[in-house]
CSV table of C-alpha atoms in Angstrom, one decimal:
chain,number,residue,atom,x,y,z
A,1,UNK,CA,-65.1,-100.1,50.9
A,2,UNK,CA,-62.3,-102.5,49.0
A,3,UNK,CA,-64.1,-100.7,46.1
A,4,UNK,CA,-63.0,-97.3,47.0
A,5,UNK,CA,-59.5,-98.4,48.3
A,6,UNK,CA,-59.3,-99.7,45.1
A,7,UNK,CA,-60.3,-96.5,43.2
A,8,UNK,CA,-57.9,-94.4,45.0
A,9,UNK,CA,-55.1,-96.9,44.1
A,10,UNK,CA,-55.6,-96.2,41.1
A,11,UNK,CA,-55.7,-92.8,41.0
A,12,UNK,CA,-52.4,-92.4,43.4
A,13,UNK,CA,-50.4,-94.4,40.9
A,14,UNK,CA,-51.7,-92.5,37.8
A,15,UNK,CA,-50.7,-89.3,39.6
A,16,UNK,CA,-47.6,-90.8,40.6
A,17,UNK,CA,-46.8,-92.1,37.3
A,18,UNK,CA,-47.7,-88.6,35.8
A,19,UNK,CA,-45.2,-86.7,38.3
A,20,UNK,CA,-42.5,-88.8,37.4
A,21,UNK,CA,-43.1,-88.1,33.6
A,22,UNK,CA,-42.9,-84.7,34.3
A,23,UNK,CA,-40.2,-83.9,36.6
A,24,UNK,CA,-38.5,-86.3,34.0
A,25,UNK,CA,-38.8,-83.9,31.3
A,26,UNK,CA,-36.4,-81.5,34.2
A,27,UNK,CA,-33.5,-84.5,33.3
A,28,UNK,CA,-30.7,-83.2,30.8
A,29,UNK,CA,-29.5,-86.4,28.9
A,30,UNK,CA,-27.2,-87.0,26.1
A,31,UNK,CA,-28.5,-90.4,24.1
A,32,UNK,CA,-26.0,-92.0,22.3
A,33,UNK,CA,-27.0,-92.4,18.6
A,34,UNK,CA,-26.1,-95.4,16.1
A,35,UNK,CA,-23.7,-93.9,13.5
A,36,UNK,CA,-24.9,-94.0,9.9
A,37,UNK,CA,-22.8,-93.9,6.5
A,38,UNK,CA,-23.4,-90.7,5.3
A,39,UNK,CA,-25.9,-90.0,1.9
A,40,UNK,CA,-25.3,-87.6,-0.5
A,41,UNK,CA,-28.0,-85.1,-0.5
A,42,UNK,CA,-28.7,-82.7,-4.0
A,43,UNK,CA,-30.4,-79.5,-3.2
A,44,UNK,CA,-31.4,-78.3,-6.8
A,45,UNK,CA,-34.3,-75.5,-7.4
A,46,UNK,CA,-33.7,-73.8,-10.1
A,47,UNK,CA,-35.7,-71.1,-11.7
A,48,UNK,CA,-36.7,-69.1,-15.2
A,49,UNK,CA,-34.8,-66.3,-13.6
A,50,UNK,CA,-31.9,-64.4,-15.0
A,51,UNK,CA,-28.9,-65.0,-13.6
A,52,UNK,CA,-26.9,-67.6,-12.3
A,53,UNK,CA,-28.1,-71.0,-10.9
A,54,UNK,CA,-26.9,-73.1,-8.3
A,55,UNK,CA,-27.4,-76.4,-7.0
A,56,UNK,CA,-25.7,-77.9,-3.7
A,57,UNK,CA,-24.5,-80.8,-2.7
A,58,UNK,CA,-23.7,-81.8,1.0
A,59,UNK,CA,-23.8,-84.9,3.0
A,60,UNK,CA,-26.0,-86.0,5.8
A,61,UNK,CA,-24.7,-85.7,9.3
A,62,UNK,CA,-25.5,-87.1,12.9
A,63,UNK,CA,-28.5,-85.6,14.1
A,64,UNK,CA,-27.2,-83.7,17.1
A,65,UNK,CA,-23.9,-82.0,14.7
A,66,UNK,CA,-24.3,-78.3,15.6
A,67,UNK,CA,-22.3,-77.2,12.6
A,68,UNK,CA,-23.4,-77.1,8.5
A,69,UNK,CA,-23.5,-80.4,6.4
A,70,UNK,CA,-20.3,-80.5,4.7
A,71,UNK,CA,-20.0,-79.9,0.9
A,72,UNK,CA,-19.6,-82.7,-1.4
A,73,UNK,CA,-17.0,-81.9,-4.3
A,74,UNK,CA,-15.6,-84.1,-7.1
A,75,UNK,CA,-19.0,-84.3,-8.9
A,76,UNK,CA,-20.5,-83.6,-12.2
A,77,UNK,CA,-23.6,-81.8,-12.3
A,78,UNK,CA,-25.9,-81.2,-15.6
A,79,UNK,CA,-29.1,-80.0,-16.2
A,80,UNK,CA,-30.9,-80.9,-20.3
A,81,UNK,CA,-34.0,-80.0,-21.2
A,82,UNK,CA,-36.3,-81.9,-23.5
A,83,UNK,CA,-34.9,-80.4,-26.5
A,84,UNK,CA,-31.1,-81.0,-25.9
A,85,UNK,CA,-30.4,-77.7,-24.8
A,86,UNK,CA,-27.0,-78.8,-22.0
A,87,UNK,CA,-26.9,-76.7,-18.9
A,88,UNK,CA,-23.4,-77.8,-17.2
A,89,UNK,CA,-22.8,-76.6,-13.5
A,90,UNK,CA,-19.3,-76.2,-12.1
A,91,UNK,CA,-17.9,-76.2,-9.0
A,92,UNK,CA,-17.3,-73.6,-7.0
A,93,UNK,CA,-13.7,-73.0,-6.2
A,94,UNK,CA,-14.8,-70.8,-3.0
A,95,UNK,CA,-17.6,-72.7,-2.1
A,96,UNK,CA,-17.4,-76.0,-1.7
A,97,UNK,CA,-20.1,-78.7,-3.1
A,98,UNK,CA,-21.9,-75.3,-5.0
A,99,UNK,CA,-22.2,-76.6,-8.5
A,100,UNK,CA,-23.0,-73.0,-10.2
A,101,UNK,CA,-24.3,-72.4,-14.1
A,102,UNK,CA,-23.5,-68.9,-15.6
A,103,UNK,CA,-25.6,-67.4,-18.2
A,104,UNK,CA,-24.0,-66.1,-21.5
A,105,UNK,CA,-26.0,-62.6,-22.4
A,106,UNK,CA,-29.7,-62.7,-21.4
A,107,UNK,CA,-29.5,-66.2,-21.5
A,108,UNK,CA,-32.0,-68.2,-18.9
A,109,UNK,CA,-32.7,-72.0,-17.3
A,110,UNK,CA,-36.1,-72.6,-17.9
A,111,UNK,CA,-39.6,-72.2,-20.4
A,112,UNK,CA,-43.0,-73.0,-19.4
A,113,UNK,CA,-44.1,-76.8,-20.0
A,114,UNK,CA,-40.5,-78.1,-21.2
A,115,UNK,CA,-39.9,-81.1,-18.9
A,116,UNK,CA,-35.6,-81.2,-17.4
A,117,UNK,CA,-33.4,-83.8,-16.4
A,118,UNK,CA,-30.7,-83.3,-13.7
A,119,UNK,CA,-27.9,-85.7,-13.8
A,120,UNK,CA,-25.2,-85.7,-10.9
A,121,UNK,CA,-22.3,-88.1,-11.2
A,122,UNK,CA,-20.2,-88.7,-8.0
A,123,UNK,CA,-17.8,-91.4,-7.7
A,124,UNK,CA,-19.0,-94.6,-9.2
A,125,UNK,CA,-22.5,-93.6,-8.9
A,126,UNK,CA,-24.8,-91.8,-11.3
A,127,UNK,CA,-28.4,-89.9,-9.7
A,128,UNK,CA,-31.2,-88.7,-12.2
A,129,UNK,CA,-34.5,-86.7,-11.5
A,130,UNK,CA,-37.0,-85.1,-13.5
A,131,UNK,CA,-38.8,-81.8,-13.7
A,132,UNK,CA,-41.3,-80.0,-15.4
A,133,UNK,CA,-41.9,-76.3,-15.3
A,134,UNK,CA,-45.3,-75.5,-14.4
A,135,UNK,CA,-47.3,-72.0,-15.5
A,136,UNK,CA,-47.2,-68.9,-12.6
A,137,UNK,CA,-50.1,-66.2,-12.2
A,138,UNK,CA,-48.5,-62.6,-12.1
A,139,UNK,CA,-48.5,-60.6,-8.9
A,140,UNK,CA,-51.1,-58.1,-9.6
A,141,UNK,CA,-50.6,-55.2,-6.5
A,142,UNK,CA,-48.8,-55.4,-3.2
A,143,UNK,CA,-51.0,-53.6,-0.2
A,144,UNK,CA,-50.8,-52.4,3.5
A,145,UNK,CA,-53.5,-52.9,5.7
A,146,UNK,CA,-53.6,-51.1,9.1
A,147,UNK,CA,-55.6,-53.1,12.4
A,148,UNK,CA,-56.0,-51.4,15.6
A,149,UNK,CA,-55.2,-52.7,18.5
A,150,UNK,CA,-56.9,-55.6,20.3
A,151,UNK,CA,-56.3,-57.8,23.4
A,152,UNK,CA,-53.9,-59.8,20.9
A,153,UNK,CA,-51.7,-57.0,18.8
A,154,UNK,CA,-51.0,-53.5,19.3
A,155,UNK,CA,-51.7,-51.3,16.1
A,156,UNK,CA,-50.2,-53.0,13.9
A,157,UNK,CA,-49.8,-52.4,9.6
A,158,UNK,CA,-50.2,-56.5,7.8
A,159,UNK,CA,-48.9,-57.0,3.7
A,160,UNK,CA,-51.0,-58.7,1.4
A,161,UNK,CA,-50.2,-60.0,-2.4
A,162,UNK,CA,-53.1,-60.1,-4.9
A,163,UNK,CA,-52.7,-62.6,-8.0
A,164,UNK,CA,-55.3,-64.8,-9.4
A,165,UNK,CA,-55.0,-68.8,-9.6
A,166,UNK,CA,-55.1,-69.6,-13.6
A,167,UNK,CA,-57.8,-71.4,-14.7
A,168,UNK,CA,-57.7,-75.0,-14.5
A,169,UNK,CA,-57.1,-77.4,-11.5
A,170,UNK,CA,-53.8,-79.0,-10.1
A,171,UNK,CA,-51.8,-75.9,-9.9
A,172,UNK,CA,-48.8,-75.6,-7.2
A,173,UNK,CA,-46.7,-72.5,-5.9
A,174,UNK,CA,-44.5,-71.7,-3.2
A,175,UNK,CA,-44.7,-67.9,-2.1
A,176,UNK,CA,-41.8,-66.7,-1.0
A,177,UNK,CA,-41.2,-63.6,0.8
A,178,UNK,CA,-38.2,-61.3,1.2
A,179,UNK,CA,-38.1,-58.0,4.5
A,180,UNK,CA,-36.2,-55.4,3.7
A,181,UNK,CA,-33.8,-57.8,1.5
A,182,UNK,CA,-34.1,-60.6,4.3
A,183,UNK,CA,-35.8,-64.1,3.0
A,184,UNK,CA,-38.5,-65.2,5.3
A,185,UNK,CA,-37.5,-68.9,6.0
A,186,UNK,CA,-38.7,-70.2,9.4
A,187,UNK,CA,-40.6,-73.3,9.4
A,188,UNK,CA,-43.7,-71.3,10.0
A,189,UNK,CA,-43.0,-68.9,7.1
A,190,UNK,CA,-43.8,-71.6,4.5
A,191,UNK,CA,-46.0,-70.3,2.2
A,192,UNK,CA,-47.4,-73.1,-0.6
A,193,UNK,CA,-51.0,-73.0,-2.3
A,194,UNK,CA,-52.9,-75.6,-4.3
A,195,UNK,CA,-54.7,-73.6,-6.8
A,196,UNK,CA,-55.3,-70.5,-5.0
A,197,UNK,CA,-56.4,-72.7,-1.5
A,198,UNK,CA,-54.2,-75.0,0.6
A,199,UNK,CA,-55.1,-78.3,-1.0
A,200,UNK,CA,-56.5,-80.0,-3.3
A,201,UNK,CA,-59.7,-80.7,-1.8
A,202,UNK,CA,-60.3,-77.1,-1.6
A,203,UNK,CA,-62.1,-76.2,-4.7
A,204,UNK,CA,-60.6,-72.6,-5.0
A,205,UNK,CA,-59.3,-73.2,-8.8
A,206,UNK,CA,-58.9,-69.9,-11.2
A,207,UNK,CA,-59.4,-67.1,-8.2
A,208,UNK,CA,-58.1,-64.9,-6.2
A,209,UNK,CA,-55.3,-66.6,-4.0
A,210,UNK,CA,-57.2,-67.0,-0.3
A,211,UNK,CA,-56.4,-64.5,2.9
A,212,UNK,CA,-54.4,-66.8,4.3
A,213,UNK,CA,-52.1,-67.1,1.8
A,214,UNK,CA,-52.0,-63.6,0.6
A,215,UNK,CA,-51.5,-62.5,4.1
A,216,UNK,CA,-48.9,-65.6,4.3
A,217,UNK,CA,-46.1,-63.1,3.8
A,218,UNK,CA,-46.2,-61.0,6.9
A,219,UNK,CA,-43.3,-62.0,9.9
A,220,UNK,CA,-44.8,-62.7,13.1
A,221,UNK,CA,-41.9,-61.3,15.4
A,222,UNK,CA,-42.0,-60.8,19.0
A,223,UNK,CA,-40.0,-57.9,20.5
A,224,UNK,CA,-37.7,-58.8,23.9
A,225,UNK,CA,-40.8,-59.0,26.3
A,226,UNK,CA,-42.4,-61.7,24.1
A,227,UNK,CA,-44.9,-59.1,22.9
A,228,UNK,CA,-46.1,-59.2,19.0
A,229,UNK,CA,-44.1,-56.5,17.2
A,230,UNK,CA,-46.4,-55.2,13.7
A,231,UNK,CA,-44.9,-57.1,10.7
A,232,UNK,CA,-44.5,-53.8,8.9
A,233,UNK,CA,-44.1,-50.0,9.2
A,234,UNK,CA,-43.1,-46.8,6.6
A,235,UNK,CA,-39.9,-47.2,5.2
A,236,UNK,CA,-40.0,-51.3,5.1
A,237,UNK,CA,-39.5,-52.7,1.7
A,238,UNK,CA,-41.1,-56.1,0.7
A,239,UNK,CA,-40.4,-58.1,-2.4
A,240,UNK,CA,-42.8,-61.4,-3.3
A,241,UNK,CA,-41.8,-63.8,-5.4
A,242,UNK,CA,-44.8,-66.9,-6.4
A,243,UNK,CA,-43.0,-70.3,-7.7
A,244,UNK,CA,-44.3,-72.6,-9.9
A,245,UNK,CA,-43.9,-76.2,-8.3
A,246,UNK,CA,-44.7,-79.6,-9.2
A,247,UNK,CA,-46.8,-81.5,-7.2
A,248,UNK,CA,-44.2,-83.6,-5.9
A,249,UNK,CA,-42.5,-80.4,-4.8
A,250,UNK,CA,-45.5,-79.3,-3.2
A,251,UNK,CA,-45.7,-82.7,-1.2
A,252,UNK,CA,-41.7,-82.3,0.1
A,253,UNK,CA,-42.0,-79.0,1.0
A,254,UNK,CA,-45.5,-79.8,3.2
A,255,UNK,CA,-43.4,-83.1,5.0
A,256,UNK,CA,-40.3,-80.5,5.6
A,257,UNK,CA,-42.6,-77.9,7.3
A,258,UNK,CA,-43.7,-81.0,9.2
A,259,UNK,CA,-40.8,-82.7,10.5
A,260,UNK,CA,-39.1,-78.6,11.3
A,261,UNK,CA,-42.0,-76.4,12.6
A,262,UNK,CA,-42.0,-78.8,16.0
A,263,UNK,CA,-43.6,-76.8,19.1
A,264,UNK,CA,-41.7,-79.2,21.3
A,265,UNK,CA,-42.7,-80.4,25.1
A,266,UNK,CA,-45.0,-82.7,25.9
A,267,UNK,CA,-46.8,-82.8,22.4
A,268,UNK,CA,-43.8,-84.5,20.9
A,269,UNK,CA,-44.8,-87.6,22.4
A,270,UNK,CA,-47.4,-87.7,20.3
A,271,UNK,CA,-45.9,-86.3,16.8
A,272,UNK,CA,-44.9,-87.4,13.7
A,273,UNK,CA,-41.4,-89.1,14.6
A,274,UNK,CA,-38.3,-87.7,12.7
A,275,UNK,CA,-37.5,-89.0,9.9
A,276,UNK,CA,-35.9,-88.2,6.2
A,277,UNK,CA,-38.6,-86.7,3.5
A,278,UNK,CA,-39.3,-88.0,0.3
A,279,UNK,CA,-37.4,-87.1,-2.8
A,280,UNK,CA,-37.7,-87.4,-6.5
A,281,UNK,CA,-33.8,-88.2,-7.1
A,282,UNK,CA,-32.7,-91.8,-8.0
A,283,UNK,CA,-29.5,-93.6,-8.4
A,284,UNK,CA,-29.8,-95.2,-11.6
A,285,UNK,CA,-27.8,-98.1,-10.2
A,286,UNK,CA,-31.4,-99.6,-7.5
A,287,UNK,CA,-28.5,-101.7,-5.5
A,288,UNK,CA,-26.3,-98.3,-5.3
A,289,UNK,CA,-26.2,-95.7,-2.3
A,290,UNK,CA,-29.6,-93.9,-1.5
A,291,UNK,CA,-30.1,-90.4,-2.4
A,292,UNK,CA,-32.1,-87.4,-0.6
A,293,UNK,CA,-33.2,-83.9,-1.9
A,294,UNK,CA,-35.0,-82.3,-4.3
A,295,UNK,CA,-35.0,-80.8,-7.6
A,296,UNK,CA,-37.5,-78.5,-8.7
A,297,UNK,CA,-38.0,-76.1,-12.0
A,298,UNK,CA,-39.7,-73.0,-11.5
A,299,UNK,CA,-41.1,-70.6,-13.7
A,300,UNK,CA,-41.6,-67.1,-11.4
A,301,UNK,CA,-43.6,-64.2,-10.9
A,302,UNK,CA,-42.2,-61.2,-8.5
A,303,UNK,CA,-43.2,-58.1,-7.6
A,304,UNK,CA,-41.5,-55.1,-4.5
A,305,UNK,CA,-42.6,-52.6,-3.2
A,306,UNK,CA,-41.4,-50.1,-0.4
A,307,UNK,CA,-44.2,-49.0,2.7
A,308,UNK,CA,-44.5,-45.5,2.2
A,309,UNK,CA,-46.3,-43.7,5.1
């Protein structure tokens, strides 16, 4: 009998400790943060495009700010490639902490296999990162594929991009994905391949990218009764763009996808915790102020096309 007593005991205080966790989670509270110096932050991908190229530079900001990081003017900002070639960014006068390179003629950022060094100068303090530009597979076709409807979708028309992985391992990309002119850029719209699979464990070197990733450029919208909407119909237009990234690159990008696509609620007890990604910037002074960002060179493949019925 004391057994049993015992038991329920036990159970009535786990429930009870589990009803208050929950009706906790109902409680609206405003924690009070430590404040932090701020650190500069370089935001620098630049590509074999043509065009002008343009790298940012903002601050860090308290965590619950609901406005932009500010820009950070008064810098110099250079990019030199392995053969002295200068590539000097200015400021933006309208923009501020937009550091912008303009081409003379057909002139471009950027050759396969030359390695880059980005130097930013602010203050008394001197950053330094290098990049190389890594080979890109061309975009072979674009395609629509209609599904029926099932208990999950209604009819509904999907994109896919065919390219094949060169040959040879240790490849990186990011896929990126523009609707109708409109970047895809939610947290869950990262598209990045090792070789032509998700990592490198996944042996999928010199073929055809996988259906995951080729199908990786599709929205997944809902419409205003929280029903899936089909990512595509006649008249869209896409446009796919595959970037060559370093492995580094590849590594940020995968910890920023962590640390923003969050599903919230009770699983964020048991995430990852918050907390600044890795970068491949460095103040050349090691007792100086910390740095965070990234800089990238990209070599690029692209291909559009508009859905016609």
């Amino acid at each position: 009998m004391k057994k049993q007593l015992y038991t329920f005991f036990l159970m009535s205080v786990s429930v009870f400790a589990v009803s208050i966790l929950f009706s906790s989670c109902e409680d609206e509270i405003s924690p009070e943060l430590e404040s932090a110096d701020p650190i500069l932050v370089v935001d620098a991908w630049i590509t074999d495009q043509p065009g002008s190229q343009v790298i940012s530079l903002t601050e860090t900001q308290p965590y619950f700010d609901n406005a932009l990081p500010p820009g950070v003017s008064g810098a110099t900002v250079s990019v030199t490639d392995d053969l002295g070639n200068v590539f000097v960014f200015q400021e933006d006068a309208a923009l501020k902490g937009n550091y912008v390179w303009t081409p003379v003629g057909s002139e471009v950022i950027g050759s396969t296999g030359r390695r880059y060094t980005l130097v930013v100068e602010h203050g008394t303090e001197t950053f330094v990162s290098t990049s190389r530009m890594g080979r890109v597979p061309v975009i072979d076709s674009l395609t629509f594929i209609f599904e029926e409807e099932d208990s999950f979708i209604p009819d509904s028309y999907f994109a896919e991009f065919w390219a094949t992985d060169m040959a040879g391992p240790n490849d990186t990309y990011r896929i990126k994905t523009w609707k109708n002119g409109v970047l895809l850029n939610k947290p869950n719209e990262l598209n990045l391949a090792y070789d032509a699979g998700f990592s490198a464990g996944g042996n999928f070197d010199g073929v055809t990218f996988i259906t995951p990733i080729r199908r990786g450029i599709n929205p997944f919208e809902e419409d205003e009764n929280e029903e899936f909407v089909s990512p595509y119909l006649p008249g869209d237009s896409i446009y796919v763009e595959i970037h060559s990234i370093t492995l580094e690159a590849f590594n940020f990008l995968n910890e920023v996808a962590i640390q923003t696509d969050r599903p919230g609620g009770f699983s964020e007890l048991f995430a990852t915790p918050l907390s600044n990604v890795s970068t491949n910037i460095f103040n050349e002074n090691p007792n100086g102020k910390p740095v965070l960002g990234f800089f990238n060179v990209a070599a690029v493949s692209a291909l559009g096309k508009k859905f016609e019925e």
